Amino acid sequence: MTPDHEVRFRSVLDDVAAYKPGKPPERTDGRPTYKLSSNENPYPPLPGVLAAATDAAANMNRYPDMGALDLLEALSERFGVPVSDLALGTGSVAVLYHLLQAACGEGDEVVYAWRSFEAYPIAVQLTGATSVRVPLTDDARHDFKAMEAALTDRTRVVLVCTPNNPTGPVVRRDELLAFLDVVPRNVLVVLDEAYREFIREPETIDGVEVYRDRPNVVVLRTFSKAYGLAGFRIGYAIGHPPVIAAIRKCALPFGVSEVAQAAAVASLRAEKELLERVEALVVERTRVVDELRASGWKVPETHANFVWMPLGEETVAFSEALQAEGVSVRPFPGEGARVTIGEREANDLFLTIACAWRQ
Ligand SMILES: *Cc1c(COP(=O)(O)O)cnc(C)c1O
């Protein structure tokens, strides 16, 4: 008889690293703490969005609208795309999982830049496919020539993160279009635009424009960052109907809650106000980057709501120094730390410590 502790799992799980969430700050002396470790939006919900979510909570004994019609119609109108080109998920990370599950498995390859979003290696590995990581350039950008060279006849998916998490640079129009021209049409290219609303680079290109005449391109967007709904878990894909149908087949039934759907619809209605907050964060980002550079830090260009501090071996010590002052950031030991642009006081405290570090 088999002993009962010998439950077996797929061997790919043996090498899967657990996703590391950004740490909360810790402090015991009563002074304020700031969480700059998860790229969250520091603003509290708009009253109208909170009211819409609260109203929806009254239906919690019912399953949500699985078709999410109100939200899909609002997105359809917002982006000028048919409802058949939209799929929702519990965060765009969930949509990515569904997409990879649909597109690849054992023996297949997924190409992406590295360092990039931490969820990528985990999501790829769970499908059984192999990650092909292409190092970023010295200025922390995607190296499309090298990514092109990494394509093989086993490549099924390419992930493009723009702006790149955790380094910040955005992919430019010309380099993306030239790359898409050489990617075989049976390879799916995922444009992860989680920070789209924070981009202020005129030389970039909107994924919604890119996907229209390219059936192998799919765009991922989220309500977590610019719209401040990280806790409700809601994101979406924009792609051609066969891609969308594949995502929907892999999605968990009733994943996106009624509360999240209602908050997302209300957020699209309140977009003007929400985007003003994004603009204020962009102004803060410029201030933070300028001050860091003025005090000698070599931080790469950033078009997201975070800044990359290339600290190398000093990364852990730097993060601990911030943590001791009540500021949590996201360290990548040996490489650098990612610091979210937060409320003004948080950014001030971070700048004080970071600028002193360079003296
Ligand atoms: C935050 C983030 C996402 C989206 O996360 P969800 O909360 O799951 O929508 C996707 N991609 C990148 C690169 C991110 O940083």
CSV table of C-alpha atoms and ligand atoms in Angstrom, one decimal:
chain,number,residue,atom,x,y,z
A,1,MET,CA,0.0,0.0,0.0
A,2,THR,CA,1.2,3.5,-0.8
A,3,PRO,CA,1.8,5.6,2.4
A,4,ASP,CA,-0.6,8.5,2.6
A,5,HIS,CA,2.2,11.2,2.6
A,6,GLU,CA,3.2,10.3,-0.9
A,7,VAL,CA,0.8,12.5,-2.7
A,8,ARG,CA,2.5,13.5,-6.0
A,9,PHE,CA,2.5,16.8,-7.8
A,10,ARG,CA,3.8,17.7,-11.2
A,11,SER,CA,7.6,17.9,-11.2
A,12,VAL,CA,7.6,21.4,-12.6
A,13,LEU,CA,6.4,22.6,-9.2
A,14,ASP,CA,9.7,21.6,-7.7
A,15,ASP,CA,11.5,24.6,-9.1
A,16,VAL,CA,8.7,27.2,-8.8
A,17,ALA,CA,9.8,30.0,-6.6
A,18,ALA,CA,6.9,31.5,-4.6
A,19,TYR,CA,5.8,35.0,-5.6
A,20,LYS,CA,7.3,37.5,-3.2
A,21,PRO,CA,4.8,40.2,-2.3
A,22,GLY,CA,6.1,43.6,-1.4
A,23,LYS,CA,6.6,43.8,2.3
A,24,PRO,CA,4.5,46.1,4.5
A,25,PRO,CA,6.5,48.7,6.5
A,26,GLU,CA,7.0,48.0,10.1
A,27,ARG,CA,7.6,50.5,12.9
A,28,THR,CA,6.9,50.5,16.6
A,29,ASP,CA,7.6,54.1,17.6
A,30,GLY,CA,4.2,55.4,16.4
A,31,ARG,CA,5.7,57.5,13.5
A,32,PRO,CA,4.0,57.0,10.1
A,33,THR,CA,5.0,54.2,7.8
A,34,TYR,CA,4.8,54.1,4.0
A,35,LYS,CA,4.5,51.1,1.7
A,36,LEU,CA,6.5,51.7,-1.4
A,37,SER,CA,7.0,48.1,-2.2
A,38,SER,CA,4.0,47.0,-4.4
A,39,ASN,CA,3.4,49.8,-6.9
A,40,GLU,CA,0.0,50.5,-5.4
A,41,ASN,CA,-1.9,53.8,-5.8
A,42,PRO,CA,-1.5,55.9,-2.6
A,43,TYR,CA,-4.9,57.6,-3.1
A,44,PRO,CA,-7.9,56.3,-1.2
A,45,PRO,CA,-11.0,55.4,-3.3
A,46,LEU,CA,-13.1,58.1,-4.8
A,47,PRO,CA,-16.4,58.4,-2.9
A,48,GLY,CA,-18.4,57.5,-6.0
A,49,VAL,CA,-16.4,54.4,-6.7
A,50,LEU,CA,-16.6,53.3,-3.1
A,51,ALA,CA,-20.4,53.8,-3.1
A,52,ALA,CA,-20.7,51.7,-6.3
A,53,ALA,CA,-18.7,48.9,-4.7
A,54,THR,CA,-20.6,49.1,-1.5
A,55,ASP,CA,-24.0,48.9,-3.3
A,56,ALA,CA,-22.8,45.9,-5.2
A,57,ALA,CA,-21.7,44.2,-2.0
A,58,ALA,CA,-25.4,44.0,-1.1
A,59,ASN,CA,-25.7,41.2,-3.7
A,60,MET,CA,-23.0,39.0,-2.2
A,61,ASN,CA,-25.3,36.0,-1.8
A,62,ARG,CA,-25.5,35.9,-5.7
A,63,TYR,CA,-22.9,34.9,-8.2
A,64,PRO,CA,-21.6,37.8,-10.2
A,65,ASP,CA,-22.7,38.5,-13.7
A,66,MET,CA,-20.4,36.0,-15.5
A,67,GLY,CA,-20.8,37.9,-18.7
A,68,ALA,CA,-19.8,41.1,-16.9
A,69,LEU,CA,-21.8,42.9,-19.6
A,70,ASP,CA,-21.8,46.4,-18.0
A,71,LEU,CA,-18.1,46.5,-17.7
A,72,LEU,CA,-17.3,44.9,-21.0
A,73,GLU,CA,-19.6,47.5,-22.7
A,74,ALA,CA,-17.9,50.3,-20.8
A,75,LEU,CA,-14.5,49.1,-21.9
A,76,SER,CA,-15.7,48.5,-25.4
A,77,GLU,CA,-16.8,52.1,-25.6
A,78,ARG,CA,-13.7,53.5,-23.9
A,79,PHE,CA,-11.3,51.8,-26.3
A,80,GLY,CA,-13.4,51.6,-29.4
A,81,VAL,CA,-13.1,47.8,-29.6
A,82,PRO,CA,-15.8,45.1,-29.9
A,83,VAL,CA,-16.8,43.2,-26.7
A,84,SER,CA,-15.6,40.1,-28.5
A,85,ASP,CA,-12.1,41.5,-28.2
A,86,LEU,CA,-12.2,41.7,-24.4
A,87,ALA,CA,-11.6,39.2,-21.6
A,88,LEU,CA,-11.5,39.9,-17.9
A,89,GLY,CA,-9.6,38.3,-15.1
A,90,THR,CA,-8.8,38.6,-11.4
A,91,GLY,CA,-6.0,41.0,-12.1
A,92,SER,CA,-4.1,41.1,-15.4
A,93,VAL,CA,-1.7,38.5,-13.8
A,94,ALA,CA,-4.6,36.1,-13.8
A,95,VAL,CA,-5.3,36.9,-17.5
A,96,LEU,CA,-1.6,36.2,-18.2
A,97,TYR,CA,-1.9,32.8,-16.4
A,98,HIS,CA,-4.9,31.9,-18.5
A,99,LEU,CA,-3.2,33.0,-21.7
A,100,LEU,CA,-0.1,31.0,-21.0
A,101,GLN,CA,-2.1,27.9,-20.0
A,102,ALA,CA,-3.9,28.3,-23.3
A,103,ALA,CA,-0.8,28.8,-25.5
A,104,CYS,CA,2.0,26.6,-24.2
A,105,GLY,CA,3.1,23.5,-22.4
A,106,GLU,CA,6.0,21.1,-22.1
A,107,GLY,CA,8.6,21.6,-24.8
A,108,ASP,CA,7.5,25.1,-25.7
A,109,GLU,CA,9.5,28.3,-25.1
A,110,VAL,CA,8.4,31.7,-23.8
A,111,VAL,CA,10.7,34.6,-24.5
A,112,TYR,CA,10.9,37.7,-22.3
A,113,ALA,CA,13.3,40.3,-21.2
A,114,TRP,CA,15.0,39.9,-17.8
A,115,ARG,CA,14.9,41.4,-15.3
A,116,SER,CA,11.2,42.0,-15.7
A,117,PHE,CA,8.0,41.2,-13.9
A,118,GLU,CA,8.5,38.6,-11.3
A,119,ALA,CA,5.2,36.8,-12.1
A,120,TYR,CA,6.5,35.8,-15.6
A,121,PRO,CA,8.9,33.0,-14.6
A,122,ILE,CA,6.4,31.5,-12.3
A,123,ALA,CA,3.5,31.6,-14.7
A,124,VAL,CA,5.6,30.1,-17.5
A,125,GLN,CA,7.0,27.4,-15.4
A,126,LEU,CA,3.6,26.3,-14.2
A,127,THR,CA,2.6,25.5,-17.8
A,128,GLY,CA,5.6,23.2,-18.2
A,129,ALA,CA,7.1,25.5,-20.8
A,130,THR,CA,10.6,26.9,-20.7
A,131,SER,CA,11.5,30.5,-20.0
A,132,VAL,CA,14.0,32.1,-22.3
A,133,ARG,CA,15.2,35.2,-20.6
A,134,VAL,CA,16.9,37.9,-22.6
A,135,PRO,CA,19.0,40.3,-20.6
A,136,LEU,CA,18.0,44.0,-20.6
A,137,THR,CA,20.4,46.5,-22.2
A,138,ASP,CA,22.8,48.5,-19.9
A,139,ASP,CA,20.2,51.2,-19.7
A,140,ALA,CA,17.6,48.7,-18.5
A,141,ARG,CA,15.6,48.5,-21.7
A,142,HIS,CA,14.3,45.6,-23.8
A,143,ASP,CA,17.0,44.3,-26.2
A,144,PHE,CA,14.9,43.5,-29.2
A,145,LYS,CA,17.8,42.4,-31.4
A,146,ALA,CA,18.7,39.8,-28.8
A,147,MET,CA,15.0,38.9,-28.3
A,148,GLU,CA,14.7,38.3,-32.1
A,149,ALA,CA,17.8,36.1,-31.9
A,150,ALA,CA,16.2,34.1,-29.1
A,151,LEU,CA,13.2,33.1,-31.2
A,152,THR,CA,13.2,29.4,-32.2
A,153,ASP,CA,10.7,27.1,-33.8
A,154,ARG,CA,9.7,26.2,-30.2
A,155,THR,CA,8.8,29.8,-29.3
A,156,ARG,CA,5.0,30.1,-28.6
A,157,VAL,CA,4.8,33.3,-26.7
A,158,VAL,CA,6.8,36.6,-26.3
A,159,LEU,CA,6.1,38.8,-23.3
A,160,VAL,CA,6.9,42.5,-23.6
A,161,CYS,CA,6.5,44.5,-20.5
A,162,THR,CA,6.2,48.3,-21.2
A,163,PRO,CA,7.0,50.2,-19.1
A,164,ASN,CA,9.2,47.4,-17.8
A,165,ASN,CA,8.7,46.4,-14.2
A,166,PRO,CA,10.9,46.8,-12.2
A,167,THR,CA,13.3,49.1,-14.2
A,168,GLY,CA,10.9,51.7,-15.7
A,169,PRO,CA,11.8,52.3,-19.4
A,170,VAL,CA,9.1,52.2,-22.0
A,171,VAL,CA,9.3,50.4,-25.4
A,172,ARG,CA,9.4,52.8,-28.3
A,173,ARG,CA,7.1,52.7,-31.3
A,174,ASP,CA,9.8,52.0,-33.9
A,175,GLU,CA,11.6,49.2,-32.0
A,176,LEU,CA,8.3,47.5,-31.2
A,177,LEU,CA,6.9,47.6,-34.8
A,178,ALA,CA,10.3,46.4,-36.2
A,179,PHE,CA,10.2,43.5,-33.7
A,180,LEU,CA,6.6,42.6,-34.5
A,181,ASP,CA,7.5,42.5,-38.2
A,182,VAL,CA,10.1,39.6,-37.6
A,183,VAL,CA,8.0,37.6,-35.1
A,184,PRO,CA,6.3,34.7,-36.9
A,185,ARG,CA,2.6,35.1,-37.1
A,186,ASN,CA,1.9,31.9,-35.1
A,187,VAL,CA,3.8,33.3,-32.1
A,188,LEU,CA,1.7,35.2,-29.6
A,189,VAL,CA,3.1,38.6,-28.5
A,190,VAL,CA,1.7,39.8,-25.1
A,191,LEU,CA,2.1,43.5,-24.5
A,192,ASP,CA,1.8,44.0,-20.7
A,193,GLU,CA,0.8,47.6,-20.3
A,194,ALA,CA,0.0,47.6,-16.6
A,195,TYR,CA,1.4,51.1,-16.2
A,196,ARG,CA,0.1,52.5,-19.5
A,197,GLU,CA,-1.6,55.6,-17.9
A,198,PHE,CA,1.7,56.7,-16.4
A,199,ILE,CA,3.6,57.0,-19.8
A,200,ARG,CA,4.6,60.4,-20.9
A,201,GLU,CA,6.9,59.4,-23.8
A,202,PRO,CA,5.6,60.6,-27.2
A,203,GLU,CA,7.7,58.0,-29.0
A,204,THR,CA,5.7,55.1,-27.5
A,205,ILE,CA,2.8,53.3,-29.1
A,206,ASP,CA,-0.6,52.4,-27.6
A,207,GLY,CA,-1.1,48.6,-27.6
A,208,VAL,CA,-4.7,49.1,-28.6
A,209,GLU,CA,-3.5,50.6,-31.8
A,210,VAL,CA,-0.9,47.9,-32.3
A,211,TYR,CA,-3.2,44.9,-31.8
A,212,ARG,CA,-5.9,46.0,-34.3
A,213,ASP,CA,-4.3,44.7,-37.5
A,214,ARG,CA,-2.1,42.0,-35.8
A,215,PRO,CA,-4.0,38.9,-34.8
A,216,ASN,CA,-1.0,37.6,-32.8
A,217,VAL,CA,-0.8,40.6,-30.5
A,218,VAL,CA,-2.7,40.8,-27.2
A,219,VAL,CA,-2.7,43.6,-24.7
A,220,LEU,CA,-3.0,43.3,-21.0
A,221,ARG,CA,-4.3,46.1,-18.9
A,222,THR,CA,-5.3,46.4,-15.2
A,223,PHE,CA,-7.4,48.5,-12.8
A,224,SER,CA,-4.8,47.9,-10.1
A,225,LYS,CA,-2.4,50.7,-10.6
A,226,ALA,CA,-3.7,53.9,-12.2
A,227,TYR,CA,-7.3,53.2,-11.1
A,228,GLY,CA,-6.4,52.2,-7.6
A,229,LEU,CA,-8.3,48.9,-7.5
A,230,ALA,CA,-5.5,46.6,-6.6
A,231,GLY,CA,-7.4,45.0,-3.7
A,232,PHE,CA,-10.4,44.1,-5.9
A,233,ARG,CA,-8.3,42.1,-8.4
A,234,ILE,CA,-9.5,43.1,-11.9
A,235,GLY,CA,-7.7,43.3,-15.2
A,236,TYR,CA,-8.3,42.5,-18.8
A,237,ALA,CA,-7.0,41.6,-22.2
A,238,ILE,CA,-7.6,43.2,-25.5
A,239,GLY,CA,-7.0,40.9,-28.5
A,240,HIS,CA,-8.6,39.2,-31.5
A,241,PRO,CA,-11.5,36.8,-30.9
A,242,PRO,CA,-9.6,33.5,-31.1
A,243,VAL,CA,-7.1,34.7,-28.5
A,244,ILE,CA,-9.9,36.0,-26.3
A,245,ALA,CA,-11.9,32.8,-26.7
A,246,ALA,CA,-8.8,30.8,-25.5
A,247,ILE,CA,-8.4,33.0,-22.4
A,248,ARG,CA,-12.1,32.6,-21.6
A,249,LYS,CA,-11.8,28.8,-21.8
A,250,CYS,CA,-9.1,28.8,-19.2
A,251,ALA,CA,-10.6,31.3,-16.9
A,252,LEU,CA,-12.2,30.2,-13.6
A,253,PRO,CA,-16.0,30.7,-13.7
A,254,PHE,CA,-17.2,33.7,-11.8
A,255,GLY,CA,-13.7,34.9,-11.0
A,256,VAL,CA,-14.3,38.6,-11.1
A,257,SER,CA,-16.6,39.7,-8.3
A,258,GLU,CA,-19.7,41.9,-8.7
A,259,VAL,CA,-18.0,44.4,-6.4
A,260,ALA,CA,-14.9,44.6,-8.6
A,261,GLN,CA,-17.0,44.9,-11.7
A,262,ALA,CA,-19.1,47.7,-10.2
A,263,ALA,CA,-15.9,49.5,-9.0
A,264,ALA,CA,-14.3,49.2,-12.4
A,265,VAL,CA,-17.4,50.6,-14.2
A,266,ALA,CA,-17.6,53.5,-11.7
A,267,SER,CA,-13.8,54.1,-12.2
A,268,LEU,CA,-14.2,54.4,-16.0
A,269,ARG,CA,-17.0,56.9,-15.4
A,270,ALA,CA,-14.7,58.8,-13.0
A,271,GLU,CA,-11.7,58.5,-15.3
A,272,LYS,CA,-11.0,62.2,-15.6
A,273,GLU,CA,-10.5,62.5,-11.8
A,274,LEU,CA,-8.5,59.3,-11.6
A,275,LEU,CA,-6.2,60.4,-14.4
A,276,GLU,CA,-5.7,63.7,-12.6
A,277,ARG,CA,-4.3,61.7,-9.7
A,278,VAL,CA,-2.1,59.8,-12.1
A,279,GLU,CA,-0.8,63.2,-13.4
A,280,ALA,CA,0.0,64.2,-9.8
A,281,LEU,CA,2.0,61.0,-9.4
A,282,VAL,CA,3.8,61.7,-12.6
A,283,VAL,CA,4.8,65.1,-11.3
A,284,GLU,CA,6.0,63.5,-8.1
A,285,ARG,CA,7.9,60.9,-10.2
A,286,THR,CA,9.7,63.7,-12.1
A,287,ARG,CA,10.6,65.4,-8.8
A,288,VAL,CA,11.9,62.1,-7.3
A,289,VAL,CA,14.0,61.2,-10.4
A,290,ASP,CA,15.4,64.7,-10.7
A,291,GLU,CA,16.4,64.9,-7.0
A,292,LEU,CA,18.0,61.4,-7.1
A,293,ARG,CA,20.0,62.3,-10.2
A,294,ALA,CA,21.0,65.6,-8.7
A,295,SER,CA,22.5,63.7,-5.8
A,296,GLY,CA,24.4,61.4,-8.0
A,297,TRP,CA,22.1,58.4,-8.5
A,298,LYS,CA,22.1,56.8,-11.9
A,299,VAL,CA,18.5,55.9,-12.2
A,300,PRO,CA,17.1,54.8,-15.5
A,301,GLU,CA,14.3,56.6,-17.3
A,302,THR,CA,10.9,55.6,-15.8
A,303,HIS,CA,7.4,55.8,-17.3
A,304,ALA,CA,5.7,53.9,-14.5
A,305,ASN,CA,4.8,54.7,-10.9
A,306,PHE,CA,8.1,53.5,-9.6
A,307,VAL,CA,11.8,54.1,-9.9
A,308,TRP,CA,14.7,51.6,-10.1
A,309,MET,CA,17.7,52.1,-7.9
A,310,PRO,CA,20.6,50.2,-9.3
A,311,LEU,CA,22.3,49.3,-6.0
A,312,GLY,CA,24.0,46.0,-6.8
A,313,GLU,CA,25.5,44.5,-3.6
A,314,GLU,CA,24.2,47.5,-1.5
A,315,THR,CA,20.6,46.6,-2.2
A,316,VAL,CA,19.8,44.7,1.0
A,317,ALA,CA,21.5,47.3,3.2
A,318,PHE,CA,19.7,50.1,1.5
A,319,SER,CA,16.3,48.5,1.8
A,320,GLU,CA,17.0,47.8,5.5
A,321,ALA,CA,18.0,51.4,6.1
A,322,LEU,CA,14.7,52.5,4.6
A,323,GLN,CA,12.7,49.8,6.5
A,324,ALA,CA,14.2,51.1,9.7
A,325,GLU,CA,12.7,54.5,9.0
A,326,GLY,CA,9.3,53.1,8.2
A,327,VAL,CA,9.6,52.9,4.4
A,328,SER,CA,9.3,49.5,2.7
A,329,VAL,CA,10.6,49.1,-0.9
A,330,ARG,CA,11.1,46.0,-3.1
A,331,PRO,CA,14.7,44.8,-3.0
A,332,PHE,CA,16.1,42.4,-5.6
A,333,PRO,CA,19.3,41.3,-3.8
A,334,GLY,CA,22.5,41.9,-5.8
A,335,GLU,CA,20.7,44.0,-8.4
A,336,GLY,CA,18.7,46.9,-7.1
A,337,ALA,CA,15.5,48.1,-5.4
A,338,ARG,CA,12.2,49.2,-6.9
A,339,VAL,CA,10.6,52.1,-5.1
A,340,THR,CA,7.0,53.0,-5.7
A,341,ILE,CA,6.1,56.7,-6.2
A,342,GLY,CA,3.7,57.3,-3.3
A,343,GLU,CA,2.2,60.2,-1.4
A,344,ARG,CA,4.4,63.3,-1.1
A,345,GLU,CA,5.5,62.7,2.5
A,346,ALA,CA,6.5,59.1,1.6
A,347,ASN,CA,8.6,60.3,-1.4
A,348,ASP,CA,10.2,63.0,0.8
A,349,LEU,CA,11.2,60.5,3.4
A,350,PHE,CA,12.6,58.2,0.8
A,351,LEU,CA,14.5,61.0,-0.9
A,352,THR,CA,16.0,62.2,2.4
A,353,ILE,CA,17.4,58.7,3.1
A,354,ALA,CA,18.4,58.0,-0.5
A,355,CYS,CA,20.3,61.3,-1.0
A,356,ALA,CA,22.1,60.8,2.4
A,357,TRP,CA,23.1,57.4,1.2
A,358,ARG,CA,25.1,58.9,-1.7
A,359,GLN,CA,27.0,61.4,0.5
B,1,LIG,C1,1.1,45.2,-11.3
B,1,LIG,C2,1.4,44.5,-12.6
B,1,LIG,C3,0.4,43.8,-13.3
B,1,LIG,C4,-1.0,43.7,-12.9
B,1,LIG,O1,-1.3,43.1,-11.8
B,1,LIG,P1,-2.8,42.8,-11.4
B,1,LIG,O2,-3.0,43.4,-10.1
B,1,LIG,O3,-2.8,41.3,-11.4
B,1,LIG,O4,-3.7,43.3,-12.4
B,1,LIG,C5,0.8,43.2,-14.5
B,1,LIG,N1,2.0,43.3,-15.0
B,1,LIG,C6,2.9,44.0,-14.4
B,1,LIG,C7,4.2,44.2,-15.1
B,1,LIG,C8,2.7,44.6,-13.2
B,1,LIG,O5,3.6,45.3,-12.6
